[in-house]
XYZ file of C-alpha atoms in Angstrom:
663
model
C 112.642 19.568 -222.941
C 110.456 16.888 -221.381
C 107.623 17.767 -223.748
C 109.909 17.484 -226.766
C 111.293 14.114 -225.659
C 107.830 12.712 -224.948
C 106.548 13.930 -228.328
C 109.444 12.243 -230.156
C 108.804 8.976 -228.327
C 105.118 9.104 -229.268
C 105.927 9.727 -232.919
C 108.793 7.271 -233.387
C 108.044 4.645 -230.750
C 110.745 2.740 -228.896
C 114.159 4.454 -229.134
C 117.527 4.287 -227.461
C 119.592 7.228 -226.244
C 121.547 7.862 -229.471
C 118.418 8.066 -231.601
C 116.739 10.320 -229.044
C 119.679 12.727 -229.221
C 119.429 12.693 -233.007
C 115.679 13.366 -233.157
C 115.400 15.876 -230.304
C 118.553 17.890 -230.976
C 119.332 17.989 -227.244
C 122.645 17.323 -225.614
C 123.235 14.125 -223.700
C 123.008 15.930 -220.367
C 119.769 17.715 -221.236
C 118.221 14.521 -222.588
C 119.097 12.510 -219.486
C 117.615 15.214 -217.277
C 114.373 15.207 -219.291
C 114.199 11.398 -219.203
C 114.705 11.422 -215.433
C 111.732 13.765 -215.026
C 109.529 11.652 -217.316
C 110.517 8.417 -215.585
C 109.812 10.008 -212.191
C 106.297 10.838 -213.404
C 105.873 7.313 -214.876
C 105.385 8.780 -218.349
C 108.257 6.843 -219.962
C 109.212 3.170 -219.713
C 112.830 2.075 -219.835
C 114.314 -1.386 -220.189
C 117.748 -2.881 -220.729
C 117.561 -6.357 -222.321
C 119.800 -8.968 -220.693
C 121.442 -9.841 -224.007
C 122.621 -6.265 -224.712
C 123.952 -3.095 -223.101
C 121.530 -0.640 -224.736
C 118.660 0.885 -222.758
C 115.454 1.538 -224.685
C 112.829 4.141 -223.827
C 109.129 4.051 -224.653
C 106.306 6.528 -223.974
C 103.378 5.472 -221.769
C 100.376 7.244 -223.293
C 97.942 5.893 -220.707
C 99.848 7.573 -217.880
C 99.903 10.753 -219.934
C 96.145 10.570 -220.337
C 95.765 10.144 -216.562
C 97.034 13.721 -216.184
C 93.501 14.954 -216.931
C 92.077 13.121 -213.890
C 93.872 14.547 -210.827
C 90.856 16.593 -209.735
C 88.525 13.596 -209.859
C 91.040 11.399 -208.052
C 91.574 13.900 -205.245
C 87.831 14.442 -204.840
C 87.189 10.700 -204.696
C 89.879 10.149 -202.079
C 88.691 13.072 -199.959
C 85.118 11.760 -199.975
C 86.232 8.333 -198.798
C 89.227 9.022 -196.550
C 89.172 12.724 -195.669
C 91.232 15.820 -196.428
C 94.540 14.413 -195.204
C 94.313 11.551 -197.676
C 93.408 14.003 -200.425
C 96.550 16.012 -199.680
C 98.724 12.888 -199.720
C 97.312 11.775 -203.059
C 97.707 15.300 -204.447
C 101.395 15.337 -203.564
C 101.938 11.887 -205.052
C 100.229 12.987 -208.265
C 102.605 15.925 -208.366
C 105.752 13.944 -207.517
C 105.007 10.747 -209.430
C 106.328 8.525 -206.649
C 107.861 9.373 -203.299
C 109.054 7.863 -200.052
C 107.052 8.102 -196.877
C 109.769 10.329 -195.442
C 109.465 12.628 -198.470
C 105.742 13.019 -197.829
C 106.483 13.838 -194.192
C 108.997 16.448 -195.381
C 106.318 18.100 -197.501
C 104.226 18.561 -194.369
C 107.265 19.584 -192.260
C 106.861 16.447 -190.154
C 109.690 14.270 -188.894
C 109.891 11.465 -186.389
C 112.122 13.580 -184.169
C 109.291 16.059 -183.595
C 107.170 13.397 -182.003
C 103.428 13.715 -182.383
C 103.160 17.498 -182.366
C 100.978 19.200 -184.920
C 102.254 21.775 -187.351
C 102.134 25.179 -185.744
C 100.625 28.395 -187.022
C 104.028 29.705 -188.093
C 104.617 26.719 -190.408
C 103.683 27.180 -194.045
C 103.455 24.349 -196.528
C 101.583 23.535 -199.681
C 98.463 21.432 -199.392
C 96.639 19.359 -202.008
C 95.082 22.429 -203.632
C 98.375 24.283 -204.114
C 97.561 26.908 -201.465
C 99.609 27.900 -198.425
C 98.434 26.167 -195.305
C 99.090 26.609 -191.624
C 97.537 30.082 -191.444
C 95.070 30.698 -188.671
C 93.127 28.129 -186.718
C 90.071 26.073 -187.416
C 87.373 25.557 -184.824
C 86.191 22.024 -184.295
C 83.472 21.236 -181.769
C 83.942 24.624 -180.201
C 87.712 24.153 -179.741
C 90.469 25.798 -181.722
C 93.004 23.544 -183.376
C 95.963 24.355 -185.576
C 95.332 23.593 -189.227
C 98.240 21.118 -189.333
C 98.402 17.357 -188.965
C 100.491 15.082 -186.837
C 103.014 12.520 -187.980
C 100.842 9.716 -186.620
C 97.857 10.956 -188.605
C 99.937 11.071 -191.766
C 101.263 7.525 -191.343
C 97.845 6.166 -190.446
C 96.272 7.856 -193.467
C 98.901 6.397 -195.787
C 98.304 3.015 -194.159
C 94.572 3.249 -194.872
C 95.217 4.196 -198.500
C 97.619 1.279 -198.890
C 95.178 -1.122 -197.320
C 92.384 0.102 -199.613
C 94.647 -0.274 -202.658
C 94.623 3.395 -203.698
C 98.374 3.530 -203.082
C 100.907 0.847 -203.923
C 104.578 0.173 -203.415
C 106.732 0.998 -206.421
C 108.127 -2.095 -208.149
C 110.740 -2.517 -210.874
C 108.035 -3.855 -213.207
C 106.259 -0.485 -213.067
C 109.105 1.052 -215.111
C 108.889 -1.550 -217.887
C 106.303 -1.811 -220.642
C 103.791 -4.644 -220.840
C 105.744 -6.396 -223.590
C 109.039 -6.141 -221.678
C 107.451 -7.507 -218.528
C 105.986 -10.362 -220.529
C 109.353 -11.247 -222.072
C 111.125 -11.082 -218.715
C 108.450 -13.234 -217.100
C 108.797 -15.874 -219.804
C 112.569 -15.920 -219.342
C 112.170 -16.271 -215.582
C 109.676 -19.122 -215.868
C 111.766 -20.937 -218.463
C 114.643 -21.092 -215.988
C 112.548 -23.416 -213.851
C 113.235 -27.109 -214.297
C 109.625 -27.819 -215.216
C 109.728 -25.563 -218.303
C 113.432 -25.693 -219.185
C 112.941 -27.609 -222.423
C 110.530 -27.363 -225.296
C 106.891 -27.148 -224.288
C 105.032 -30.285 -225.311
C 101.298 -30.802 -225.150
C 98.411 -28.557 -224.259
C 98.613 -29.237 -220.539
C 102.209 -28.060 -220.265
C 101.484 -24.954 -222.349
C 98.570 -24.072 -220.082
C 100.731 -24.578 -216.991
C 103.429 -22.371 -218.532
C 100.910 -19.603 -219.281
C 99.562 -19.727 -215.721
C 103.099 -19.546 -214.335
C 103.844 -16.492 -216.491
C 100.654 -14.749 -215.364
C 101.457 -15.509 -211.735
C 104.944 -14.079 -212.158
C 103.552 -10.909 -213.732
C 101.115 -10.457 -210.860
C 103.911 -10.852 -208.321
C 105.986 -8.234 -210.112
C 103.108 -5.774 -210.327
C 101.978 -6.135 -206.732
C 105.290 -7.131 -205.183
C 106.131 -9.950 -202.854
C 103.587 -9.723 -200.058
C 105.889 -10.999 -197.359
C 108.646 -8.701 -198.555
C 106.406 -5.634 -198.499
C 105.142 -6.425 -195.019
C 108.699 -6.839 -193.849
C 109.766 -3.553 -195.478
C 106.970 -1.431 -194.103
C 107.168 -3.098 -190.717
C 110.722 -1.868 -190.063
C 110.798 1.291 -187.995
C 112.934 2.702 -185.231
C 109.974 4.402 -183.585
C 108.879 3.357 -180.134
C 105.359 3.012 -181.436
C 104.186 -0.272 -182.840
C 104.567 -0.983 -186.536
C 102.128 -2.628 -188.878
C 102.154 -4.059 -192.352
C 99.649 -2.296 -194.541
C 98.030 -5.564 -195.535
C 96.941 -6.187 -191.948
C 93.476 -4.911 -190.918
C 93.978 -2.168 -188.377
C 91.860 -0.464 -185.791
C 91.436 2.444 -188.196
C 89.447 0.231 -190.525
C 87.256 -0.810 -187.625
C 86.692 2.818 -186.636
C 85.806 3.724 -190.203
C 83.415 0.781 -190.330
C 81.744 1.778 -187.077
C 81.396 5.324 -188.352
C 79.929 3.972 -191.606
C 82.845 5.352 -193.612
C 82.244 8.995 -192.663
C 84.987 11.253 -191.405
C 84.874 12.284 -187.770
C 87.665 14.785 -187.381
C 88.622 18.101 -188.904
C 90.568 16.476 -191.757
C 88.363 13.419 -192.077
C 90.877 11.417 -190.048
C 89.700 8.187 -188.411
C 93.002 6.367 -188.141
C 95.288 5.079 -185.405
C 98.192 7.299 -184.349
C 100.215 4.242 -183.293
C 100.828 3.072 -186.881
C 104.307 3.933 -188.141
C 105.465 2.984 -191.633
C 108.979 2.570 -192.928
C 110.342 5.937 -194.047
C 112.050 4.347 -197.072
C 108.833 2.824 -198.438
C 108.373 4.214 -201.978
C 104.750 4.798 -202.939
C 102.787 5.735 -206.046
C 99.150 6.075 -207.095
C 97.397 2.851 -208.109
C 95.407 4.103 -211.089
C 93.862 0.695 -211.777
C 92.289 0.568 -208.326
C 91.054 4.135 -208.687
C 89.463 3.171 -211.991
C 87.558 0.465 -210.113
C 86.253 3.153 -207.746
C 85.242 5.355 -210.693
C 83.324 2.442 -212.174
C 81.505 1.969 -208.871
C 80.551 5.648 -208.868
C 79.097 5.356 -212.349
C 77.076 2.268 -211.415
C 75.761 3.986 -208.288
C 74.583 6.948 -210.350
C 72.834 4.589 -212.752
C 71.143 2.734 -209.878
C 69.944 6.002 -208.340
C 68.520 7.136 -211.675
C 66.758 3.822 -212.328
C 65.555 2.836 -208.828
C 66.049 5.466 -206.153
C 68.433 7.145 -203.747
C 68.073 4.768 -200.802
C 68.532 1.701 -202.971
C 71.585 3.332 -204.543
C 73.043 3.774 -201.045
C 72.613 0.055 -200.473
C 74.243 -0.607 -203.831
C 77.117 1.726 -202.965
C 77.869 -0.326 -199.867
C 77.695 -3.545 -201.894
C 80.206 -2.208 -204.406
C 82.503 -0.814 -201.746
C 82.526 -4.145 -199.964
C 83.332 -5.996 -203.194
C 86.061 -3.511 -204.145
C 88.329 -4.967 -201.482
C 88.822 -8.081 -203.614
C 88.950 -6.343 -207.020
C 92.277 -4.845 -208.029
C 91.519 -3.804 -211.616
C 88.624 -3.605 -214.031
C 90.193 -5.734 -216.763
C 91.772 -8.550 -214.793
C 93.947 -11.041 -216.645
C 92.087 -14.368 -216.421
C 93.905 -17.586 -215.708
C 94.054 -20.227 -218.418
C 92.414 -23.498 -217.407
C 92.699 -26.746 -219.277
C 89.264 -27.972 -218.210
C 86.240 -26.205 -216.814
C 86.503 -28.361 -213.707
C 89.934 -26.904 -212.934
C 88.520 -23.413 -212.524
C 88.192 -22.744 -208.799
C 88.107 -18.930 -208.689
C 84.771 -17.495 -207.562
C 83.575 -13.878 -207.783
C 83.646 -11.887 -204.538
C 80.392 -11.924 -202.612
C 78.781 -10.115 -199.692
C 76.082 -11.249 -197.281
C 72.970 -9.387 -196.195
C 74.139 -9.346 -192.584
C 77.427 -7.684 -193.524
C 75.568 -4.989 -195.428
C 73.224 -4.400 -192.517
C 76.167 -3.809 -190.186
C 77.969 -1.512 -192.633
C 75.060 0.750 -193.573
C 74.200 3.773 -191.462
C 71.417 3.368 -188.958
C 69.651 6.535 -190.113
C 68.962 5.067 -193.574
C 65.214 4.456 -193.807
C 64.706 1.173 -195.645
C 61.023 0.709 -194.781
C 59.533 3.905 -196.203
C 61.881 4.357 -199.152
C 60.183 1.889 -201.506
C 57.419 3.486 -203.526
C 53.761 2.663 -202.893
C 51.238 2.507 -205.718
C 47.772 4.015 -205.573
C 44.908 1.575 -205.027
C 43.013 2.773 -208.080
C 46.017 2.197 -210.367
C 46.450 -1.501 -209.519
C 44.703 -4.340 -211.334
C 43.895 -7.065 -208.827
C 42.955 -9.519 -211.584
C 46.371 -9.063 -213.161
C 48.054 -9.798 -209.829
C 45.998 -12.960 -209.452
C 47.033 -14.103 -212.915
C 50.685 -13.499 -212.038
C 50.327 -15.676 -208.953
C 48.678 -18.411 -210.983
C 51.494 -18.371 -213.538
C 54.071 -18.479 -210.771
C 52.314 -21.426 -209.160
C 52.146 -23.262 -212.484
C 55.882 -22.771 -212.989
C 56.567 -24.183 -209.548
C 54.341 -27.160 -210.272
C 56.398 -27.868 -213.395
C 59.560 -27.986 -211.310
C 61.154 -24.725 -212.417
C 63.409 -22.781 -210.086
C 63.098 -25.235 -207.205
C 65.760 -25.776 -204.574
C 66.209 -28.895 -202.493
C 66.989 -28.291 -198.856
C 66.085 -25.851 -196.118
C 64.613 -22.544 -197.183
C 66.312 -19.294 -196.324
C 64.723 -15.891 -195.725
C 65.967 -14.780 -199.151
C 63.878 -17.593 -200.660
C 60.761 -16.386 -198.875
C 60.277 -13.627 -201.426
C 57.744 -15.710 -203.334
C 55.754 -16.272 -200.151
C 55.852 -12.578 -199.305
C 54.725 -11.746 -202.843
C 51.789 -14.115 -202.591
C 50.755 -12.634 -199.262
C 50.793 -9.019 -200.504
C 47.445 -7.305 -200.690
C 46.190 -5.607 -203.794
C 47.474 -2.283 -202.515
C 51.039 -3.441 -203.061
C 52.250 -1.926 -199.748
C 54.640 -4.751 -198.974
C 57.232 -2.361 -197.537
C 54.822 -0.413 -195.346
C 54.435 -2.947 -192.544
C 56.568 -5.929 -191.640
C 54.219 -8.602 -190.380
C 55.013 -10.779 -187.403
C 54.851 -13.888 -189.563
C 57.668 -12.557 -191.724
C 59.804 -11.886 -188.678
C 59.050 -15.347 -187.307
C 60.004 -16.918 -190.627
C 63.262 -14.986 -190.614
C 63.922 -16.016 -187.026
C 63.207 -19.656 -187.823
C 65.426 -19.748 -190.873
C 68.256 -17.544 -189.610
C 70.581 -20.506 -189.284
C 70.097 -21.320 -192.958
C 70.612 -17.685 -193.870
C 74.134 -17.113 -192.588
C 76.992 -19.405 -191.620
C 77.117 -17.921 -188.112
C 73.432 -18.217 -187.475
C 73.723 -18.539 -183.698
C 74.924 -14.946 -183.408
C 71.995 -13.601 -185.417
C 69.388 -15.547 -183.497
C 69.804 -13.108 -180.617
C 69.134 -10.058 -182.787
C 66.402 -7.686 -181.722
C 63.076 -7.466 -183.498
C 63.997 -4.066 -185.008
C 67.234 -5.423 -186.388
C 65.511 -8.380 -188.029
C 62.915 -6.055 -189.545
C 65.726 -3.862 -190.824
C 67.377 -6.848 -192.467
C 64.111 -7.853 -194.137
C 63.646 -4.346 -195.507
C 67.262 -4.332 -196.660
C 66.581 -7.590 -198.488
C 63.753 -5.885 -200.403
C 66.185 -3.263 -201.708
C 68.626 -5.981 -202.700
C 65.884 -7.759 -204.619
C 65.042 -4.496 -206.378
C 68.647 -4.310 -207.548
C 68.638 -7.953 -208.616
C 65.321 -7.770 -210.489
C 66.112 -4.544 -212.341
C 66.535 -4.958 -216.137
C 70.174 -3.892 -215.753
C 70.769 -6.684 -213.209
C 72.818 -4.602 -210.770
C 73.465 -7.564 -208.460
C 73.066 -11.318 -208.638
C 72.199 -13.964 -206.087
C 74.754 -16.676 -205.327
C 73.466 -19.875 -203.721
C 75.864 -21.493 -201.272
C 76.182 -25.160 -200.450
C 74.789 -24.664 -196.939
C 71.562 -23.131 -198.309
C 72.499 -19.517 -197.585
C 72.438 -16.761 -200.171
C 75.024 -14.118 -200.931
C 75.206 -11.252 -203.396
C 77.676 -10.516 -206.162
C 77.983 -8.186 -209.159
C 78.588 -9.153 -212.781
C 80.803 -6.205 -213.700
C 81.417 -7.428 -217.239
C 77.742 -7.401 -218.170
C 77.138 -4.069 -216.460
C 80.114 -2.494 -218.221
C 78.769 -3.715 -221.560
C 75.371 -2.216 -220.769
C 77.006 1.083 -219.792
C 78.880 1.175 -223.091
C 75.720 0.430 -225.033
C 73.869 3.167 -223.137
C 76.574 5.722 -223.938
C 76.615 4.705 -227.597
C 72.846 5.094 -227.801
C 73.035 8.514 -226.141
C 75.704 9.598 -228.617
C 73.699 8.340 -231.606
C 70.538 10.012 -230.310
C 72.308 13.346 -229.871
C 73.814 13.235 -233.385
C 71.188 11.488 -235.520
C 67.939 11.539 -233.539
C 65.716 9.000 -231.811
C 64.955 7.125 -235.042
C 68.637 6.203 -235.390
C 68.688 4.786 -231.862
C 65.628 2.705 -232.666
C 67.364 1.275 -235.728
C 70.474 0.419 -233.708
C 68.407 -1.522 -231.189
C 66.711 -3.396 -234.019
C 70.079 -4.326 -235.531
C 71.362 -5.533 -232.156
C 68.277 -7.701 -231.735
C 67.835 -9.035 -235.265
C 71.278 -8.819 -236.857
C 71.706 -8.039 -240.571
C 68.557 -6.751 -242.305
C 67.568 -5.360 -245.671
C 65.565 -2.169 -246.163
C 62.208 -3.910 -246.369
C 62.740 -5.726 -243.078
C 63.982 -2.542 -241.417
C 60.866 -0.663 -242.534
C 58.545 -3.352 -241.187
C 60.319 -3.788 -237.862
C 61.121 -0.123 -237.196
C 57.713 1.231 -238.242
C 59.524 4.024 -240.081
C 58.675 5.436 -243.493
C 61.071 4.171 -246.144
C 62.185 7.656 -247.185
C 63.000 8.666 -243.593
C 64.658 5.308 -242.950
C 66.963 5.667 -245.970
C 67.982 9.169 -244.911
C 68.917 7.981 -241.421
C 70.785 4.936 -242.713
C 72.766 7.025 -245.188
C 73.839 9.599 -242.608
C 74.876 6.946 -240.100
C 76.747 4.989 -242.774
C 78.689 8.089 -243.807
C 79.602 8.697 -240.144
C 80.820 5.110 -239.782
C 78.219 3.943 -237.273
C 76.547 1.458 -239.640
C 77.958 -1.048 -242.128
C 76.549 -2.255 -245.438
C 77.152 -5.715 -246.889
C 76.478 -6.649 -250.512
C 75.290 -10.226 -251.132
C 74.977 -11.027 -254.880
C 72.361 -13.577 -255.900
C 74.384 -14.809 -258.903
C 77.895 -14.567 -260.304
C 77.112 -11.523 -262.477
C 76.965 -9.230 -259.407
C 74.446 -6.919 -261.017
C 72.974 -4.268 -258.668
C 69.449 -5.401 -259.481
C 70.407 -8.958 -258.455
C 72.186 -7.967 -255.231
C 70.889 -7.851 -251.661
C 72.082 -4.988 -249.452
C 72.169 -5.889 -245.761
C 72.607 -3.264 -243.061
C 74.141 -4.136 -239.706
C 75.622 -2.525 -236.619
C 79.053 -3.337 -235.127
C 79.157 -2.186 -231.459
C 82.939 -2.613 -231.147
C 83.689 -0.554 -234.236
C 81.229 2.124 -233.138
C 82.850 2.178 -229.699
C 86.303 2.689 -231.199
C 84.960 5.439 -233.442
C 83.266 7.331 -230.613
C 86.357 6.885 -228.421
C 88.612 8.331 -231.114
C 86.282 11.292 -231.604
C 86.237 11.859 -227.840
C 90.039 11.964 -227.751
C 90.006 14.564 -230.519
C 87.408 16.659 -228.704
C 89.468 16.609 -225.501
C 92.609 17.603 -227.407
C 90.784 20.529 -229.009
C 89.474 21.673 -225.623
C 92.996 21.606 -224.154
C 94.321 23.543 -227.148
C 91.572 26.117 -226.710
C 92.486 26.573 -223.049
C 96.115 27.084 -224.044
C 95.221 29.711 -226.656
C 92.950 31.627 -224.279
C 95.606 31.509 -221.577
C 98.347 32.906 -223.817
C 96.172 35.951 -224.571
C 96.288 37.128 -220.931
C 99.384 35.290 -219.699
C 100.889 38.428 -218.136
C 97.756 39.070 -216.079
C 97.583 35.445 -214.955
C 101.232 35.494 -213.840
C 100.573 38.660 -211.885
C 97.485 37.200 -210.183
C 99.373 34.018 -209.207
C 102.129 35.876 -207.379
C 102.277 35.004 -203.683
C 102.010 38.652 -202.632
C 98.887 39.144 -204.761
C 96.956 36.003 -203.771
C 94.187 37.065 -201.395
C 94.808 40.768 -202.095
C 93.481 41.065 -205.642
C 91.407 44.161 -204.807
C 94.546 45.966 -203.680
C 96.996 45.049 -206.464
C 94.683 44.489 -209.469
C 92.646 47.155 -211.199
C 88.962 46.792 -211.924
C 89.593 46.004 -215.590
C 92.182 43.362 -214.689
C 89.823 41.728 -212.224
C 87.067 41.610 -214.849
C 89.418 40.036 -217.411
C 90.635 37.528 -214.850
C 87.075 36.627 -213.904
C 86.119 36.075 -217.541
C 89.186 33.910 -218.100
C 88.444 31.760 -215.061
C 84.850 31.335 -216.204
C 86.002 30.206 -219.653
C 88.562 27.845 -218.173
C 86.003 26.366 -215.813
C 83.557 25.697 -218.638
C 86.179 24.090 -220.873
C 87.654 21.982 -218.080
C 84.166 20.897 -217.098
C 83.585 19.714 -220.650
C 86.884 17.823 -220.528
C 85.712 16.138 -217.344
C 82.475 15.024 -219.000
C 84.396 13.711 -221.991
C 86.684 11.835 -219.604
C 83.627 10.173 -218.079
C 82.737 8.935 -221.554
C 86.280 7.642 -222.073
C 86.090 5.782 -218.781
C 82.938 3.969 -219.870
C 84.123 3.183 -223.392
C 87.697 2.189 -222.537
C 88.418 1.594 -218.851
C 85.371 -0.058 -217.294
């Protein structure tokens, strides 16, 4: 029933209850039950306009698409917060949204049981859909029941809320974007400032900012109200709002983000949340984490593993202030009114967050002496000195250690082993300029020699990220002369999209097609003669590639007549490449490929549905050799292998969708 209702809403759009009954052929009771299930899973919006008594329903296709990502989401959460957090997220993905008390009920935990763990005789379903509570797990030589305590559960939920992976359910989450926009405009217009007709650009800009602020409050909820809600508890233990930094965050920071216990738990058992707090998955925040993963993989492929670890910590630190990939920008009347700055991180913060066993000194590659041209290095230094003499890239004020890169470059020997040894002069320069480096310079002046050397080596990795052609990070100069680091996510996302488009074109049309695309991006619209000269491709081969790409929709052709007769002999034909249109085309083809893969899985599953149902029985799980014959086990193994391959392909296609649409 739910599938039929959702399909009708996708086909016909926004409908009310009477039309849904007409199109689906269901009774009123059956339809309401199906709508309740879809609303619980956040697959259908519903809204009742204030001027009428009719409730309208609308399908949310983005939430439906998110159903292909549960495995990735659970894996991401387990890697960052441990197995308990993965189980909590798994249950929320299954339930749609739930109260804290409902999550405790899933794990057979209640406040009345105190802080006792689940015993061996307790059976519940964990994040992987398997019975838990059987046997014991040894940890550090001691046996412990495979359950969790109520304090661990509340502390884990608190950490997920504080990180933004979970969020409190708001009324605005059940309305579509257009309905929320209309309601926000009505709410703002009730204010005395905007009660009449909007006059002038300044008032219109103020009205737009007020609407955006109202939408943000509805999406995230009133901060004071949420802290008050989740701070109410009858437990004797202390309560905390999930926006307040807790000791669990400090423990995770001291452990460098790695789990210490059996379930990856590093929280505080004294945190108790309100049992009536309704939670759901924050898919926008999880998309931010997926984008960080993709950028880390790109940095590791382009630079190296150690530098990618540094970059991972930079991104994780910046994620705290980033709620979504496509943030709604505020409207400013003048450029001077814009006061928002991108989130930044300092070198000292990164040094304290990174693990101590990460080797920064020996992880930067060293070139062979015979492969370096000393004359070329001298010429580079001369050009750099000439640029400085002309006044380029000069800063007035005290120098900071981050600005000493030019001096370190000039002092490098021809061997290029700048990361092999940290000279005493470098450490002395860092010690002398430490006050200009960080705002709290007095605290860093007492750092040990090893720590200062570590920070200098860390700075080299940061400069590698900043100087890479992709521009993974950027330097931000502060008013006090210090330097911080930030990330231009918009530019990086555009580069990721371009990289995926080039990979797709290369796989379908060959390397020559990718070369032509890069020429079009650099030069714009070109005729065949210009393409042949710039691409160094034979005209016959070039025409074949252009024709195939034009038929596929990846290239466009514009006719420019030289006179009013529009004769073909008097017409110029200009080829050009539209990245946005190509992105939409590849995205649409990816959706179709994913749909075909899911249909193939369904067809293969129907062929052996009886065997699959038998293997999934609770009395057969774990005893397949006893209840299944050899032929049945072989068929089941082949089916699982097929399913794994197809689902793996769906996961790779979803990665492409994330780059082309979400990041």
